[in-house]
Short mmCIF file of C-alpha atoms in Angstrom, two decimals:
data_model
loop_
_atom_site.label_atom_id
_atom_site.label_comp_id
_atom_site.label_asym_id
_atom_site.label_seq_id
_atom_site.Cartn_x
_atom_site.Cartn_y
_atom_site.Cartn_z
CA GLU W 1 -6.83 -8.54 -17.60
CA ALA W 2 -3.21 -9.53 -16.06
CA GLY W 3 -2.78 -7.96 -12.95
CA VAL W 4 0.18 -5.86 -11.48
CA THR W 5 3.18 -8.41 -11.35
CA GLN W 6 6.38 -8.40 -9.88
CA PHE W 7 9.85 -10.36 -10.16
CA PRO W 8 11.58 -12.05 -8.34
CA SER W 9 9.17 -12.74 -6.05
CA HIS W 10 12.36 -13.60 -3.91
CA SER W 11 15.99 -12.43 -3.46
CA VAL W 12 18.40 -13.03 -1.08
CA ILE W 13 21.62 -11.23 -1.69
CA GLU W 14 24.93 -9.89 0.34
CA LYS W 15 25.31 -7.02 1.87
CA GLY W 16 27.20 -4.41 -0.78
CA GLN W 17 25.73 -6.31 -3.90
CA THR W 18 23.22 -4.94 -6.49
CA VAL W 19 19.60 -6.27 -6.73
CA THR W 20 17.25 -5.14 -9.70
CA LEU W 21 13.75 -5.44 -8.88
CA ARG W 22 11.19 -5.17 -11.70
CA CYS W 23 7.31 -4.40 -12.06
CA ASP W 24 4.86 -4.89 -14.96
CA PRO W 25 1.84 -2.77 -14.08
CA ILE W 26 -1.45 -3.47 -15.79
CA SER W 27 -1.65 -2.84 -19.60
CA GLY W 28 -2.36 1.08 -20.10
CA HIS W 29 -2.00 2.34 -16.58
CA ASP W 30 -0.28 5.86 -16.76
CA ASN W 31 0.78 5.97 -13.06
CA LEU W 32 3.18 3.48 -11.39
CA TYR W 33 4.18 3.25 -7.62
CA TRP W 34 6.88 1.69 -5.64
CA TYR W 35 6.28 0.94 -2.01
CA ARG W 36 8.47 -0.94 0.50
CA ARG W 37 7.45 -2.28 3.95
CA VAL W 38 10.69 -3.28 6.53
CA MET W 39 10.24 -5.38 9.16
CA GLY W 40 7.83 -4.25 11.22
CA LYS W 41 7.02 -0.68 9.78
CA GLU W 42 4.37 0.23 7.70
CA ILE W 43 4.24 0.24 4.04
CA LYS W 44 5.54 3.44 3.23
CA PHE W 45 5.38 5.13 -0.45
CA LEU W 46 8.93 5.19 -2.42
CA LEU W 47 8.24 7.20 -5.80
CA HIS W 48 5.51 7.84 -8.32
CA PHE W 49 5.87 7.44 -12.27
CA VAL W 50 3.33 9.11 -14.40
CA LYS W 51 4.26 7.04 -17.54
CA GLU W 52 8.11 7.50 -18.28
CA SER W 53 8.82 10.63 -15.77
CA LYS W 54 9.06 10.92 -11.98
CA GLN W 55 6.47 12.70 -10.71
CA ASP W 56 7.31 12.25 -7.16
CA GLU W 57 10.47 10.44 -5.52
CA SER W 58 10.20 12.02 -2.07
CA GLY W 59 9.79 9.07 -0.72
CA MET W 60 13.38 7.38 -1.82
CA PRO W 61 15.52 6.77 1.15
CA ASN W 62 18.92 7.72 -0.49
CA ASN W 63 21.13 7.58 -3.50
CA ARG W 64 21.79 3.57 -3.58
CA PHE W 65 17.99 3.29 -5.23
CA LEU W 66 17.41 3.89 -8.86
CA ALA W 67 14.01 3.91 -10.37
CA GLU W 68 13.23 4.09 -14.20
CA ARG W 69 10.51 3.61 -16.23
CA THR W 70 11.70 3.59 -19.84
CA GLY W 71 8.93 3.92 -22.21
CA GLY W 72 6.35 3.97 -19.47
CA THR W 73 5.91 0.56 -19.24
CA TYR W 74 7.41 -1.84 -17.02
CA SER W 75 9.81 0.07 -14.36
CA THR W 76 12.90 -0.92 -12.44
CA LEU W 77 14.16 -0.50 -9.25
CA LYS W 78 17.66 -1.20 -8.59
CA VAL W 79 20.02 -1.09 -5.11
CA GLN W 80 23.23 -0.58 -5.20
CA PRO W 81 25.07 -1.53 -2.87
CA ALA W 82 22.29 -3.05 -0.94
CA GLU W 83 22.71 -2.92 2.66
CA LEU W 84 20.83 -4.67 5.73
CA GLU W 85 18.69 -2.27 6.24
CA ASP W 86 17.20 -2.53 2.85
CA SER W 87 15.26 -5.91 3.99
CA GLY W 88 11.73 -5.93 3.34
CA VAL W 89 9.17 -6.39 1.16
CA TYR W 90 9.06 -3.72 -2.08
CA PHE W 91 5.69 -3.70 -3.46
CA CYS W 92 4.67 -1.80 -6.88
CA ALA W 93 0.84 -0.15 -7.68
CA SER W 94 -0.61 0.83 -10.95
CA SER W 95 -3.65 3.14 -11.70
CA GLN W 96 -5.31 4.37 -14.42
CA GLU W 97 -4.80 7.55 -16.20
CA TRP W 98 -3.47 10.52 -15.21
CA SER W 99 -4.96 13.95 -15.03
CA SER W 100 -3.37 17.24 -13.55
CA GLY W 101 -6.51 18.55 -12.36
CA ARG W 102 -8.10 15.61 -11.40
CA ASN W 103 -7.51 13.95 -7.55
CA TRP W 104 -5.30 11.06 -8.43
CA LEU W 105 -5.30 9.56 -5.57
CA LEU W 106 -8.89 8.30 -6.15
CA SER W 107 -8.09 6.33 -8.85
CA GLU W 108 -8.01 2.78 -7.57
CA GLN W 109 -4.25 1.27 -7.22
CA PHE W 110 -3.51 -2.17 -8.23
CA PHE W 111 -0.69 -3.64 -6.26
CA GLY W 112 1.42 -6.30 -7.31
CA PRO W 113 2.56 -9.71 -4.97
CA GLY W 114 5.79 -8.01 -4.07
CA THR W 115 9.08 -8.68 -3.91
CA ARG W 116 10.74 -10.13 -0.29
CA LEU W 117 14.13 -8.98 -0.49
CA THR W 118 16.63 -10.14 2.20
CA VAL W 119 20.21 -8.67 2.63
CA LEU W 120 22.80 -10.90 4.57
CA THR J 1 5.68 13.53 9.34
CA GLN J 2 2.13 12.16 8.82
CA LEU J 3 1.19 8.93 10.84
CA LEU J 4 -1.47 7.00 11.04
CA GLU J 5 -2.13 4.79 14.21
CA GLN J 6 -4.05 1.70 13.61
CA SER J 7 -5.51 -0.06 16.52
CA PRO J 8 -6.05 -2.85 17.75
CA GLN J 9 -2.72 -4.58 15.93
CA PHE J 10 -4.28 -8.24 16.23
CA LEU J 11 -7.28 -9.16 16.74
CA SER J 12 -9.16 -12.89 17.05
CA ILE J 13 -12.37 -13.66 17.37
CA GLN J 14 -15.07 -16.19 16.76
CA GLU J 15 -17.25 -16.56 14.04
CA GLY J 16 -20.31 -14.34 14.15
CA GLU J 17 -18.88 -11.65 16.14
CA ASN J 18 -18.73 -7.88 15.53
CA LEU J 19 -15.52 -6.18 15.58
CA THR J 20 -13.92 -2.34 15.07
CA VAL J 21 -10.98 -1.53 13.70
CA TYR J 22 -9.63 1.96 14.47
CA CYS J 23 -7.46 4.49 11.99
CA ASN J 24 -6.41 7.39 13.94
CA SER J 25 -4.40 10.69 13.17
CA SER J 26 -3.40 13.81 14.58
CA SER J 27 -3.26 15.17 10.60
CA VAL J 28 -6.00 15.96 7.76
CA PHE J 29 -6.46 13.98 5.06
CA SER J 30 -7.88 14.74 1.79
CA SER J 31 -9.24 10.66 1.24
CA LEU J 32 -8.89 7.63 3.20
CA GLN J 33 -8.64 3.82 2.23
CA TRP J 34 -9.24 0.95 3.57
CA TYR J 35 -6.99 -2.57 2.19
CA ARG J 36 -7.16 -5.83 2.67
CA GLN J 37 -3.61 -7.74 2.77
CA GLU J 38 -3.74 -11.52 2.43
CA PRO J 39 -0.34 -13.70 2.53
CA GLY J 40 1.92 -13.70 -0.08
CA GLU J 41 -0.25 -11.02 -1.50
CA GLY J 42 -0.42 -7.59 -2.21
CA PRO J 43 -2.89 -5.00 -0.69
CA VAL J 44 -6.31 -4.94 -2.07
CA LEU J 45 -8.42 -1.55 -2.54
CA LEU J 46 -11.67 -2.33 0.05
CA VAL J 47 -13.31 1.17 -0.14
CA THR J 48 -12.06 5.04 -0.40
CA VAL J 49 -13.77 7.88 1.53
CA VAL J 50 -13.64 11.75 0.86
CA THR J 51 -15.79 13.61 2.31
CA GLY J 52 -15.83 13.81 6.66
CA GLY J 53 -18.67 12.12 8.26
CA GLU J 54 -18.66 9.73 5.31
CA VAL J 55 -20.13 6.22 5.81
CA LYS J 56 -19.81 3.57 2.99
CA LYS J 57 -21.05 0.18 3.71
CA LEU J 58 -19.67 -3.05 1.71
CA LYS J 59 -22.07 -6.03 2.63
CA ARG J 60 -21.15 -6.93 6.14
CA LEU J 61 -18.44 -3.98 6.43
CA THR J 62 -19.02 -0.46 7.34
CA PHE J 63 -16.43 2.35 7.16
CA GLN J 64 -17.03 5.81 7.99
CA PHE J 65 -14.41 8.65 8.03
CA GLY J 66 -14.55 11.25 10.99
CA ASP J 67 -15.99 14.47 10.67
CA ALA J 68 -12.62 16.16 11.16
CA ARG J 69 -11.05 13.86 8.51
CA LYS J 70 -8.65 12.64 10.65
CA ASP J 71 -9.88 9.15 12.04
CA SER J 72 -11.59 6.25 10.42
CA SER J 73 -13.27 2.76 11.35
CA LEU J 74 -13.98 -0.25 9.82
CA HIS J 75 -16.63 -2.01 11.30
CA ILE J 76 -17.67 -5.75 10.40
CA THR J 77 -20.89 -7.49 11.52
CA ALA J 78 -21.00 -11.46 12.14
CA ALA J 79 -17.35 -11.71 11.03
CA GLN J 80 -16.59 -15.15 8.96
CA PRO J 81 -13.21 -17.07 8.84
CA GLY J 82 -13.16 -15.42 5.13
CA ASP J 83 -12.57 -12.38 6.33
CA THR J 84 -9.28 -13.04 8.12
CA GLY J 85 -6.73 -10.75 6.39
CA LEU J 86 -4.44 -7.64 7.49
CA TYR J 87 -6.39 -4.64 7.19
CA LEU J 88 -4.81 -1.72 6.00
CA CYS J 89 -5.74 2.17 6.14
CA ALA J 90 -3.97 4.57 4.08
CA GLY J 91 -4.72 8.38 4.24
CA GLY J 92 -4.06 10.52 0.87
CA SER J 93 -2.89 13.73 1.07
CA ALA J 94 -1.01 15.87 -1.39
CA ARG J 95 0.10 13.14 -4.05
CA GLN J 96 0.89 10.61 -1.47
CA LEU J 97 -0.52 7.35 0.61
CA THR J 98 0.29 7.28 3.85
CA PHE J 99 -0.61 3.46 5.27
CA GLY J 100 -1.28 2.30 9.03
CA SER J 101 0.95 -0.52 10.43
CA GLY J 102 -2.32 -2.70 9.88
CA THR J 103 -4.40 -4.77 11.89
CA GLN J 104 -4.12 -8.82 11.19
CA LEU J 105 -7.68 -10.03 12.12
CA THR J 106 -8.42 -13.67 12.93
CA VAL J 107 -11.50 -15.11 12.50
CA LEU J 108 -12.20 -18.51 13.88
CA PRO J 109 -14.36 -21.18 13.05
#
Protein backbone atom coordinates (compact mmCIF):
# COMPACT_ATOMS: atom_id res chain seq x y z
CA GLU A 1 0.00 0.00 0.00
CA ALA A 2 1.38 3.38 -1.01
CA GLY A 3 2.06 5.87 1.77
CA VAL A 4 1.30 9.57 1.86
CA THR A 5 2.98 11.34 -1.04
CA GLN A 6 3.77 15.01 -1.45
CA PHE A 7 4.75 17.04 -4.47
CA PRO A 8 7.08 18.75 -5.07
CA SER A 9 9.78 17.58 -2.70
CA HIS A 10 11.50 20.95 -2.97
CA SER A 11 10.37 24.35 -4.20
CA VAL A 12 12.40 27.53 -4.46
CA ILE A 13 10.46 30.68 -5.32
CA GLU A 14 10.86 34.40 -4.99
CA LYS A 15 8.98 36.55 -2.56
CA GLY A 16 5.62 37.54 -4.03
CA GLN A 17 5.26 34.45 -6.18
CA THR A 18 2.64 31.76 -5.79
CA VAL A 19 3.32 28.13 -4.90
CA THR A 20 0.95 25.19 -4.71
CA LEU A 21 1.83 22.12 -2.70
CA ARG A 22 0.04 18.84 -3.25
CA CYS A 23 -0.64 15.95 -0.90
CA ASP A 24 -2.00 12.53 -1.82
CA PRO A 25 -3.15 10.73 1.33
CA ILE A 26 -3.34 7.00 1.82
CA SER A 27 -6.31 5.70 -0.14
CA GLY A 28 -9.46 5.56 1.96
CA HIS A 29 -8.22 7.87 4.71
CA ASP A 30 -10.89 10.39 5.65
CA ASN A 31 -8.62 12.63 7.69
CA LEU A 32 -5.98 14.81 6.08
CA TYR A 33 -3.77 17.25 7.96
CA TRP A 34 -1.28 19.91 6.99
CA TYR A 35 1.61 20.85 9.26
CA ARG A 36 4.71 22.95 8.77
CA ARG A 37 8.07 23.29 10.42
CA VAL A 38 9.86 26.58 10.00
CA MET A 39 13.59 26.81 10.64
CA GLY A 40 14.53 26.03 14.22
CA LYS A 41 10.96 25.67 15.37
CA GLU A 42 8.67 22.80 16.18
CA ILE A 43 6.19 21.21 13.77
CA LYS A 44 2.96 23.19 13.91
CA PHE A 45 -0.56 22.21 12.95
CA LEU A 46 -2.11 24.15 10.07
CA LEU A 47 -5.44 22.49 9.34
CA HIS A 48 -7.49 19.32 9.30
CA PHE A 49 -9.84 18.02 6.61
CA VAL A 50 -12.44 15.34 7.16
CA LYS A 51 -13.15 14.13 3.65
CA GLU A 52 -13.69 17.34 1.69
CA SER A 53 -14.67 19.52 4.66
CA LYS A 54 -12.37 21.70 6.73
CA GLN A 55 -12.77 20.44 10.29
CA ASP A 56 -10.26 22.80 11.87
CA GLU A 57 -8.24 25.52 10.18
CA SER A 58 -7.23 27.40 13.30
CA GLY A 59 -3.54 26.87 12.60
CA MET A 60 -3.51 28.64 9.24
CA PRO A 61 -1.21 31.64 9.72
CA ASN A 62 -3.05 34.15 7.52
CA ASN A 63 -5.22 34.53 4.45
CA ARG A 64 -2.29 34.06 2.09
CA PHE A 65 -2.69 30.35 2.70
CA LEU A 66 -5.52 28.44 1.02
CA ALA A 67 -6.09 24.73 1.37
CA GLU A 68 -8.52 22.66 -0.63
CA ARG A 69 -9.51 19.03 -0.82
CA THR A 70 -11.97 18.75 -3.65
CA GLY A 71 -13.66 15.36 -3.81
CA GLY A 72 -12.13 14.34 -0.53
CA THR A 73 -9.07 12.78 -2.11
CA TYR A 74 -5.88 14.76 -2.64
CA SER A 75 -5.33 18.18 -1.13
CA THR A 76 -3.53 21.31 -2.22
CA LEU A 77 -2.06 24.10 -0.14
CA LYS A 78 -1.52 27.34 -2.01
CA VAL A 79 0.56 30.21 -0.72
CA GLN A 80 -0.15 33.50 -2.50
CA PRO A 81 1.82 35.71 -2.35
CA ALA A 82 4.69 33.94 -0.64
CA GLU A 83 6.72 35.78 1.98
CA LEU A 84 10.19 35.05 3.35
CA GLU A 85 8.79 33.73 6.63
CA ASP A 86 6.84 31.05 4.79
CA SER A 87 10.05 29.10 4.20
CA GLY A 88 10.08 25.74 5.90
CA VAL A 89 9.04 22.13 5.49
CA TYR A 90 5.36 21.47 4.91
CA PHE A 91 4.11 18.05 5.98
CA CYS A 92 0.90 16.34 5.12
CA ALA A 93 -0.52 13.45 7.15
CA SER A 94 -3.57 11.23 6.84
CA SER A 95 -5.45 8.89 9.15
CA GLN A 96 -8.40 6.57 8.89
CA GLU A 97 -12.09 6.92 9.45
CA TRP A 98 -13.69 9.84 11.16
CA SER A 99 -16.16 9.36 13.98
CA SER A 100 -17.46 12.37 15.85
CA GLY A 101 -17.82 10.38 19.04
CA ARG A 102 -14.37 8.91 18.89
CA ASN A 103 -11.05 10.35 19.98
CA TRP A 104 -9.72 10.77 16.49
CA LEU A 105 -6.28 11.63 17.82
CA LEU A 106 -5.85 7.96 18.66
CA SER A 107 -5.98 7.11 14.96
CA GLU A 108 -2.41 6.90 13.75
CA GLN A 109 -1.40 9.73 11.49
CA PHE A 110 0.84 8.71 8.60
CA PHE A 111 3.09 11.52 7.46
CA GLY A 112 4.38 12.27 4.01
CA PRO A 113 8.04 13.12 3.38
CA GLY A 114 7.31 16.84 3.29
CA THR A 115 7.84 19.65 0.82
CA ARG A 116 10.77 21.94 1.54
CA LEU A 117 9.76 25.46 0.53
CA THR A 118 12.37 28.17 0.21
CA VAL A 119 11.23 31.74 -0.41
CA LEU A 120 14.00 34.07 -1.55
CA THR B 1 -0.72 28.46 23.75
CA GLN B 2 0.31 24.98 24.74
CA LEU B 3 4.03 24.26 24.62
CA LEU B 4 5.98 21.04 24.85
CA GLU B 5 9.61 21.33 25.85
CA GLN B 6 11.90 18.47 24.95
CA SER B 7 15.28 17.84 26.50
CA PRO B 8 17.98 17.38 25.66
CA GLN B 9 17.91 19.02 22.24
CA PHE B 10 20.95 17.01 21.09
CA LEU B 11 22.33 13.76 22.45
CA SER B 12 25.35 11.84 21.24
CA ILE B 13 26.16 8.56 22.95
CA GLN B 14 28.12 5.37 22.39
CA GLU B 15 26.51 2.13 21.31
CA GLY B 16 25.32 0.14 24.31
CA GLU B 17 24.60 3.12 26.55
CA ASN B 18 21.20 3.96 27.98
CA LEU B 19 19.46 7.29 27.54
CA THR B 20 16.31 9.15 28.50
CA VAL B 21 14.56 11.93 26.60
CA TYR B 22 12.09 14.16 28.38
CA CYS B 23 9.00 15.98 27.20
CA ASN B 24 7.49 18.51 29.60
CA SER B 25 4.58 20.91 29.58
CA SER B 26 2.56 23.04 31.95
CA SER B 27 -0.58 21.90 30.12
CA VAL B 28 -2.57 18.69 30.46
CA PHE B 29 -2.88 16.53 27.35
CA SER B 30 -5.45 13.85 26.62
CA SER B 31 -2.80 11.75 24.90
CA LEU B 32 0.90 11.85 24.25
CA GLN B 33 2.60 10.45 21.20
CA TRP B 34 6.23 9.81 20.38
CA TYR B 35 7.52 9.92 16.82
CA ARG B 36 10.82 9.24 15.16
CA GLN B 37 11.90 11.11 12.06
CA GLU B 38 14.68 10.25 9.61
CA PRO B 39 16.26 12.82 7.27
CA GLY B 40 14.09 13.49 4.23
CA GLU B 41 11.12 11.64 5.67
CA GLY B 42 8.10 12.50 7.74
CA PRO B 43 7.66 11.55 11.40
CA VAL B 44 6.69 7.94 12.10
CA LEU B 45 4.54 7.12 15.11
CA LEU B 46 6.22 4.96 17.75
CA VAL B 47 3.63 4.93 20.51
CA THR B 48 0.55 6.64 21.94
CA VAL B 49 -0.08 6.84 25.69
CA VAL B 50 -3.40 8.05 27.05
CA THR B 51 -3.59 7.25 30.75
CA GLY B 52 -1.70 9.12 33.48
CA GLY B 53 1.10 6.90 34.76
CA GLU B 54 0.89 4.61 31.74
CA VAL B 55 4.06 2.78 30.72
CA LYS B 56 4.49 1.15 27.33
CA LYS B 57 7.42 -0.88 26.10
CA LEU B 58 8.49 -1.36 22.51
CA LYS B 59 11.51 -3.68 22.47
CA ARG B 60 14.34 -1.58 23.97
CA LEU B 61 12.20 1.58 24.17
CA THR B 62 10.14 2.41 27.27
CA PHE B 63 7.61 5.23 27.19
CA GLN B 64 5.98 6.75 30.26
CA PHE B 65 3.16 9.24 30.59
CA GLY B 66 3.27 11.36 33.73
CA ASP B 67 0.59 10.91 36.38
CA ALA B 68 -0.76 14.39 35.72
CA ARG B 69 -0.58 13.89 31.93
CA LYS B 70 1.69 16.90 31.54
CA ASP B 71 4.96 15.15 30.83
CA SER B 72 6.42 12.05 29.28
CA SER B 73 9.73 10.29 28.93
CA LEU B 74 11.34 7.95 26.44
CA HIS B 75 14.02 5.62 27.72
CA ILE B 76 16.21 3.60 25.37
CA THR B 77 18.20 0.69 26.74
CA ALA B 78 21.45 -0.41 25.10
CA ALA B 79 21.22 2.08 22.27
CA GLN B 80 22.24 0.96 18.79
CA PRO B 81 23.38 3.00 15.76
CA GLY B 82 20.04 2.19 14.15
CA ASP B 83 18.34 4.24 16.89
CA THR B 84 19.89 7.41 15.46
CA GLY B 85 17.24 9.92 14.46
CA LEU B 86 15.06 12.83 15.55
CA TYR B 87 12.64 11.92 18.33
CA LEU B 88 9.52 14.05 18.68
CA CYS B 89 6.85 14.09 21.32
CA ALA B 90 3.38 15.39 20.50
CA GLY B 91 0.54 16.13 22.88
CA GLY B 92 -3.07 15.69 21.91
CA SER B 93 -5.76 18.04 23.14
CA ALA B 94 -9.00 19.28 21.65
CA ARG B 95 -8.53 18.52 17.98
CA GLN B 96 -4.86 19.21 17.46
CA LEU B 97 -1.42 17.79 18.04
CA THR B 98 1.18 20.03 19.67
CA PHE B 99 4.71 18.96 18.84
CA GLY B 100 7.86 19.40 20.87
CA SER B 101 10.98 20.74 19.18
CA GLY B 102 12.62 17.34 19.08
CA THR B 103 15.71 15.54 20.35
CA GLN B 104 18.38 14.67 17.79
CA LEU B 105 19.92 11.39 18.91
CA THR B 106 23.19 10.09 17.49
CA VAL B 107 24.41 6.66 18.53
CA LEU B 108 28.04 6.10 17.67
CA PRO B 109 29.30 2.57 16.88
